[in-house]
Amino acid sequence: AQKVTQAQTEISVVEKEDVTLDCVYETRDTTYYLFWYKQPPSGELVFLIRRNSFDEQNEISGRYSWNFQKSTSSFNFTITASQVVDSAVYFCALSETDSWGKLQFGAGTQVVVTP
Amino acid sequence: ETGVTQSPTHLIKTRGQQVTLRCSSQSGHNTVSWYQQALGQGPQFIFQYYREEENGRGNFPPRFSGLQFPNYSSELNVNALELDDSALYLCASSLGGLAGETQYFGPGTRLLVL
């Protein structure tokens, strides 16, 4: 069963607009970790953010921010004032405590930012 | 850049052949994980090596095998290639084989099986 769901297949925005990517996860663990990765056309997965299940504080890092809500099992990610270089596929991933370091990825959301 | 390197970058094989993909981990990392990413999908976990031992395995058949060397570099071997093995193969290194460790990915190897 899919443990990480990214319902948005593709999002298209014009430069400087904000983009919010949705991620819903499923786990029975009380301790788990959530990640966001970016995959530009070159193919390399670039690490963006990591949160553990005990820290629901939402933060902002530059143009990136995230909203972690355990009550709804969601870990949404926002890019503020998008730029063309933000065009990529974004993946949400889950790491559970009983699965060593295995990352379970969602299907990804393609973000297209046009000038 | 993450410091994780993979070779080769591209590879074309025919069905039934065998292939070896290589990965060098980031300095200071002793764990390497391998993922298969089919076109338009998220990466799927193949297996993980921690200090030269297999630390966990995903739902892949035994013809997918691996190895980790004393310098923590790693190989992924695939025997009896099938058309569905065509994918981007990603390796990632991390500090240790624990849940929650951030994994840093290499550029990947694109394998095409004809």
Tab-separated table of C-alpha atoms in Angstrom:
chain	number	residue	atom	x	y	z
A	1	ALA	CA	0.000	0.000	0.000
A	2	GLN	CA	1.178	3.492	-0.828
A	3	LYS	CA	2.355	5.136	2.370
A	4	VAL	CA	3.028	8.565	0.898
A	5	THR	CA	0.470	10.244	-1.315
A	6	GLN	CA	1.099	13.303	-3.415
A	7	ALA	CA	-2.239	13.945	-5.044
A	8	GLN	CA	-1.045	16.792	-7.266
A	9	THR	CA	0.530	15.474	-10.437
A	10	GLU	CA	1.527	18.842	-11.870
A	11	ILE	CA	1.319	22.463	-10.793
A	12	SER	CA	1.939	25.332	-13.194
A	13	VAL	CA	2.565	28.841	-11.928
A	14	VAL	CA	3.901	32.125	-13.179
A	15	GLU	CA	7.124	33.400	-11.681
A	16	LYS	CA	6.741	35.108	-8.261
A	17	GLU	CA	3.592	33.178	-7.417
A	18	ASP	CA	3.614	30.928	-4.346
A	19	VAL	CA	3.394	27.151	-4.766
A	20	THR	CA	2.140	24.730	-2.130
A	21	LEU	CA	2.764	21.018	-2.509
A	22	ASP	CA	0.606	18.560	-0.620
A	23	CYS	CA	1.830	15.374	1.031
A	24	VAL	CA	-0.211	12.906	3.054
A	25	TYR	CA	1.467	9.976	4.738
A	26	GLU	CA	0.436	6.825	6.554
A	27	THR	CA	2.312	5.138	9.382
A	28	ARG	CA	1.666	3.340	12.642
A	29	ASP	CA	4.987	4.403	14.108
A	30	THR	CA	5.066	7.076	16.785
A	31	THR	CA	8.555	8.088	15.714
A	32	TYR	CA	9.122	8.732	12.046
A	33	TYR	CA	10.768	11.209	9.742
A	34	LEU	CA	9.554	13.140	6.753
A	35	PHE	CA	11.571	14.608	3.933
A	36	TRP	CA	11.196	16.743	0.851
A	37	TYR	CA	13.495	16.247	-2.114
A	38	LYS	CA	13.724	18.153	-5.400
A	39	GLN	CA	14.575	16.441	-8.686
A	40	PRO	CA	15.523	18.818	-11.508
A	41	PRO	CA	15.681	17.560	-15.107
A	42	SER	CA	19.279	16.415	-14.549
A	43	GLY	CA	17.878	13.606	-12.380
A	44	GLU	CA	19.774	14.063	-9.131
A	45	LEU	CA	17.607	14.132	-6.016
A	46	VAL	CA	18.409	17.199	-3.940
A	47	PHE	CA	17.636	17.142	-0.216
A	48	LEU	CA	15.522	20.081	0.942
A	49	ILE	CA	14.121	19.504	4.427
A	50	ARG	CA	13.759	16.866	7.143
A	51	ARG	CA	11.377	16.781	10.099
A	52	ASN	CA	10.873	14.237	12.852
A	53	SER	CA	7.466	13.320	14.209
A	54	PHE	CA	8.071	15.009	17.548
A	55	ASP	CA	8.675	18.418	16.092
A	56	GLU	CA	5.545	19.965	14.653
A	57	GLN	CA	6.962	23.453	14.652
A	58	ASN	CA	6.565	24.916	11.229
A	59	GLU	CA	9.513	26.852	9.922
A	60	ILE	CA	10.665	29.017	7.123
A	61	SER	CA	14.013	28.640	5.436
A	62	GLY	CA	14.578	31.258	2.809
A	63	ARG	CA	11.820	30.864	0.228
A	64	TYR	CA	10.868	27.421	1.567
A	65	SER	CA	8.402	26.754	4.363
A	66	TRP	CA	6.583	23.682	5.563
A	67	ASN	CA	3.438	22.845	7.455
A	68	PHE	CA	3.569	19.601	9.436
A	69	GLN	CA	0.288	18.478	10.992
A	70	LYS	CA	0.235	15.089	12.704
A	71	SER	CA	-3.514	15.284	13.267
A	72	THR	CA	-4.117	15.106	9.530
A	73	SER	CA	-0.914	13.206	8.624
A	74	SER	CA	0.121	15.960	6.288
A	75	PHE	CA	3.477	17.512	5.521
A	76	ASN	CA	2.945	20.302	3.028
A	77	PHE	CA	5.701	22.337	1.438
A	78	THR	CA	5.534	25.887	0.109
A	79	ILE	CA	7.807	27.769	-2.227
A	80	THR	CA	7.334	31.506	-1.875
A	81	ALA	CA	7.876	33.837	-4.806
A	82	SER	CA	8.660	31.008	-7.207
A	83	GLN	CA	11.463	31.285	-9.742
A	84	VAL	CA	12.072	29.495	-13.018
A	85	VAL	CA	14.886	27.521	-11.359
A	86	ASP	CA	12.296	25.989	-9.035
A	87	SER	CA	10.914	24.005	-11.961
A	88	ALA	CA	11.443	20.369	-10.994
A	89	VAL	CA	9.700	17.307	-9.613
A	90	TYR	CA	9.273	17.444	-5.848
A	91	PHE	CA	9.090	14.274	-3.772
A	92	CYS	CA	7.838	13.765	-0.257
A	93	ALA	CA	9.341	10.778	1.558
A	94	LEU	CA	8.772	8.880	4.804
A	95	SER	CA	11.293	7.029	6.957
A	96	GLU	CA	9.879	4.745	9.633
A	97	THR	CA	11.797	3.516	12.668
A	98	ASP	CA	11.386	-0.174	11.849
A	99	SER	CA	12.686	0.195	8.295
A	100	TRP	CA	16.329	1.095	8.857
A	101	GLY	CA	17.043	3.983	6.548
A	102	LYS	CA	14.581	3.074	3.822
A	103	LEU	CA	12.887	6.089	2.274
A	104	GLN	CA	9.381	5.586	0.947
A	105	PHE	CA	8.630	8.164	-1.702
A	106	GLY	CA	5.431	9.565	-3.077
A	107	ALA	CA	4.830	9.725	-6.816
A	108	GLY	CA	6.076	13.291	-7.008
A	109	THR	CA	4.614	16.619	-8.113
A	110	GLN	CA	5.905	18.322	-11.243
A	111	VAL	CA	6.247	22.073	-10.708
A	112	VAL	CA	6.459	24.250	-13.798
A	113	VAL	CA	7.343	27.896	-13.290
A	114	THR	CA	7.032	30.107	-16.341
A	115	PRO	CA	8.486	33.605	-16.682
B	1	GLU	CA	26.977	18.849	-4.949
B	2	THR	CA	26.633	15.980	-2.512
B	3	GLY	CA	29.950	14.291	-3.181
B	4	VAL	CA	28.166	11.090	-4.140
B	5	THR	CA	29.286	9.847	-7.535
B	6	GLN	CA	27.887	7.125	-9.778
B	7	SER	CA	29.169	5.392	-12.867
B	8	PRO	CA	28.390	4.991	-15.641
B	9	THR	CA	25.961	7.827	-16.322
B	10	HIS	CA	24.164	5.961	-19.110
B	11	LEU	CA	24.073	2.333	-20.138
B	12	ILE	CA	22.329	0.325	-22.844
B	13	LYS	CA	21.981	-3.435	-22.455
B	14	THR	CA	19.950	-6.173	-24.052
B	15	ARG	CA	17.529	-8.485	-22.347
B	16	GLY	CA	19.230	-11.340	-20.496
B	17	GLN	CA	22.512	-9.532	-19.991
B	18	GLN	CA	24.078	-8.603	-16.679
B	19	VAL	CA	24.996	-5.103	-15.483
B	20	THR	CA	27.091	-3.602	-12.683
B	21	LEU	CA	26.519	-0.073	-11.448
B	22	ARG	CA	28.917	1.711	-9.114
B	23	CYS	CA	28.569	4.310	-6.395
B	24	SER	CA	31.059	6.220	-4.266
B	25	SER	CA	29.675	7.543	-1.034
B	26	GLN	CA	30.187	10.960	0.480
B	27	SER	CA	33.269	11.287	2.663
B	28	GLY	CA	32.522	10.171	6.227
B	29	HIS	CA	29.421	8.173	5.275
B	30	ASN	CA	29.357	4.417	5.887
B	31	THR	CA	25.935	3.612	4.460
B	32	VAL	CA	24.792	3.326	0.865
B	33	SER	CA	21.213	2.815	-0.294
B	34	TRP	CA	20.096	1.968	-3.816
B	35	TYR	CA	16.832	3.004	-5.445
B	36	GLN	CA	15.178	2.287	-8.780
B	37	GLN	CA	13.146	5.047	-10.376
B	38	ALA	CA	10.987	4.139	-13.352
B	39	LEU	CA	9.895	6.927	-15.661
B	40	GLY	CA	7.263	9.143	-14.072
B	41	GLN	CA	7.383	7.410	-10.703
B	42	GLY	CA	8.969	7.924	-7.319
B	43	PRO	CA	12.140	6.048	-6.387
B	44	GLN	CA	11.686	2.535	-5.025
B	45	PHE	CA	14.053	1.174	-2.371
B	46	ILE	CA	16.160	-1.775	-3.517
B	47	PHE	CA	18.514	-2.350	-0.584
B	48	GLN	CA	20.879	-0.707	1.839
B	49	TYR	CA	24.438	-1.529	2.870
B	50	TYR	CA	25.861	-0.520	6.224
B	51	ARG	CA	29.514	-1.217	6.964
B	52	GLU	CA	29.712	-3.854	4.207
B	53	GLU	CA	26.598	-5.751	5.338
B	54	GLU	CA	23.128	-5.681	3.762
B	55	ASN	CA	21.011	-3.744	6.221
B	56	GLY	CA	17.626	-4.084	4.590
B	57	ARG	CA	15.997	-4.980	1.309
B	58	GLY	CA	12.925	-3.891	-0.607
B	59	ASN	CA	10.640	-5.962	-2.835
B	60	PHE	CA	13.148	-6.802	-5.531
B	61	PRO	CA	14.036	-10.301	-6.790
B	62	PRO	CA	17.349	-11.982	-5.938
B	63	ARG	CA	18.775	-11.152	-9.367
B	64	PHE	CA	19.297	-7.700	-7.858
B	65	SER	CA	22.354	-8.018	-5.656
B	66	GLY	CA	24.872	-5.686	-4.142
B	67	LEU	CA	28.167	-5.253	-2.474
B	68	GLN	CA	29.843	-2.678	-0.283
B	69	PHE	CA	33.604	-2.338	-0.070
B	70	PRO	CA	35.825	-1.374	2.895
B	71	ASN	CA	35.984	2.188	1.595
B	72	TYR	CA	32.150	2.171	1.666
B	73	SER	CA	31.750	2.442	-2.076
B	74	SER	CA	29.126	0.101	-3.439
B	75	GLU	CA	28.023	-1.898	-6.467
B	76	LEU	CA	24.595	-2.879	-7.674
B	77	ASN	CA	24.463	-5.965	-9.879
B	78	VAL	CA	21.458	-6.982	-11.924
B	79	ASN	CA	21.418	-10.369	-13.641
B	80	ALA	CA	19.162	-11.617	-16.426
B	81	LEU	CA	18.036	-8.127	-17.370
B	82	GLU	CA	14.393	-7.625	-18.267
B	83	LEU	CA	12.804	-4.803	-20.234
B	84	ASP	CA	11.162	-3.503	-17.040
B	85	ASP	CA	14.588	-2.972	-15.491
B	86	SER	CA	14.928	0.121	-17.670
B	87	ALA	CA	15.054	2.956	-15.157
B	88	LEU	CA	17.168	5.541	-13.387
B	89	TYR	CA	19.205	3.891	-10.638
B	90	LEU	CA	20.045	6.171	-7.766
B	91	CYS	CA	22.408	5.593	-4.919
B	92	ALA	CA	22.400	7.596	-1.728
B	93	SER	CA	24.856	7.788	1.109
B	94	SER	CA	24.215	8.578	4.760
B	95	LEU	CA	26.103	8.714	8.014
B	96	GLY	CA	24.620	5.486	9.370
B	97	GLY	CA	21.962	2.914	8.638
B	98	LEU	CA	19.359	4.355	10.973
B	99	ALA	CA	15.840	5.518	10.339
B	100	GLY	CA	15.648	9.227	9.793
B	101	GLU	CA	19.187	9.679	8.536
B	102	THR	CA	19.293	12.183	5.712
B	103	GLN	CA	20.296	10.459	2.488
B	104	TYR	CA	22.309	12.363	-0.090
B	105	PHE	CA	21.855	11.187	-3.637
B	106	GLY	CA	24.178	10.838	-6.575
B	107	PRO	CA	23.339	11.840	-10.159
B	108	GLY	CA	22.085	8.385	-11.062
B	109	THR	CA	22.712	5.858	-13.825
B	110	ARG	CA	20.171	5.657	-16.629
B	111	LEU	CA	19.801	2.058	-17.767
B	112	LEU	CA	18.006	1.132	-20.953
B	113	VAL	CA	17.274	-2.528	-21.615
B	114	LEU	CA	16.418	-3.411	-25.217
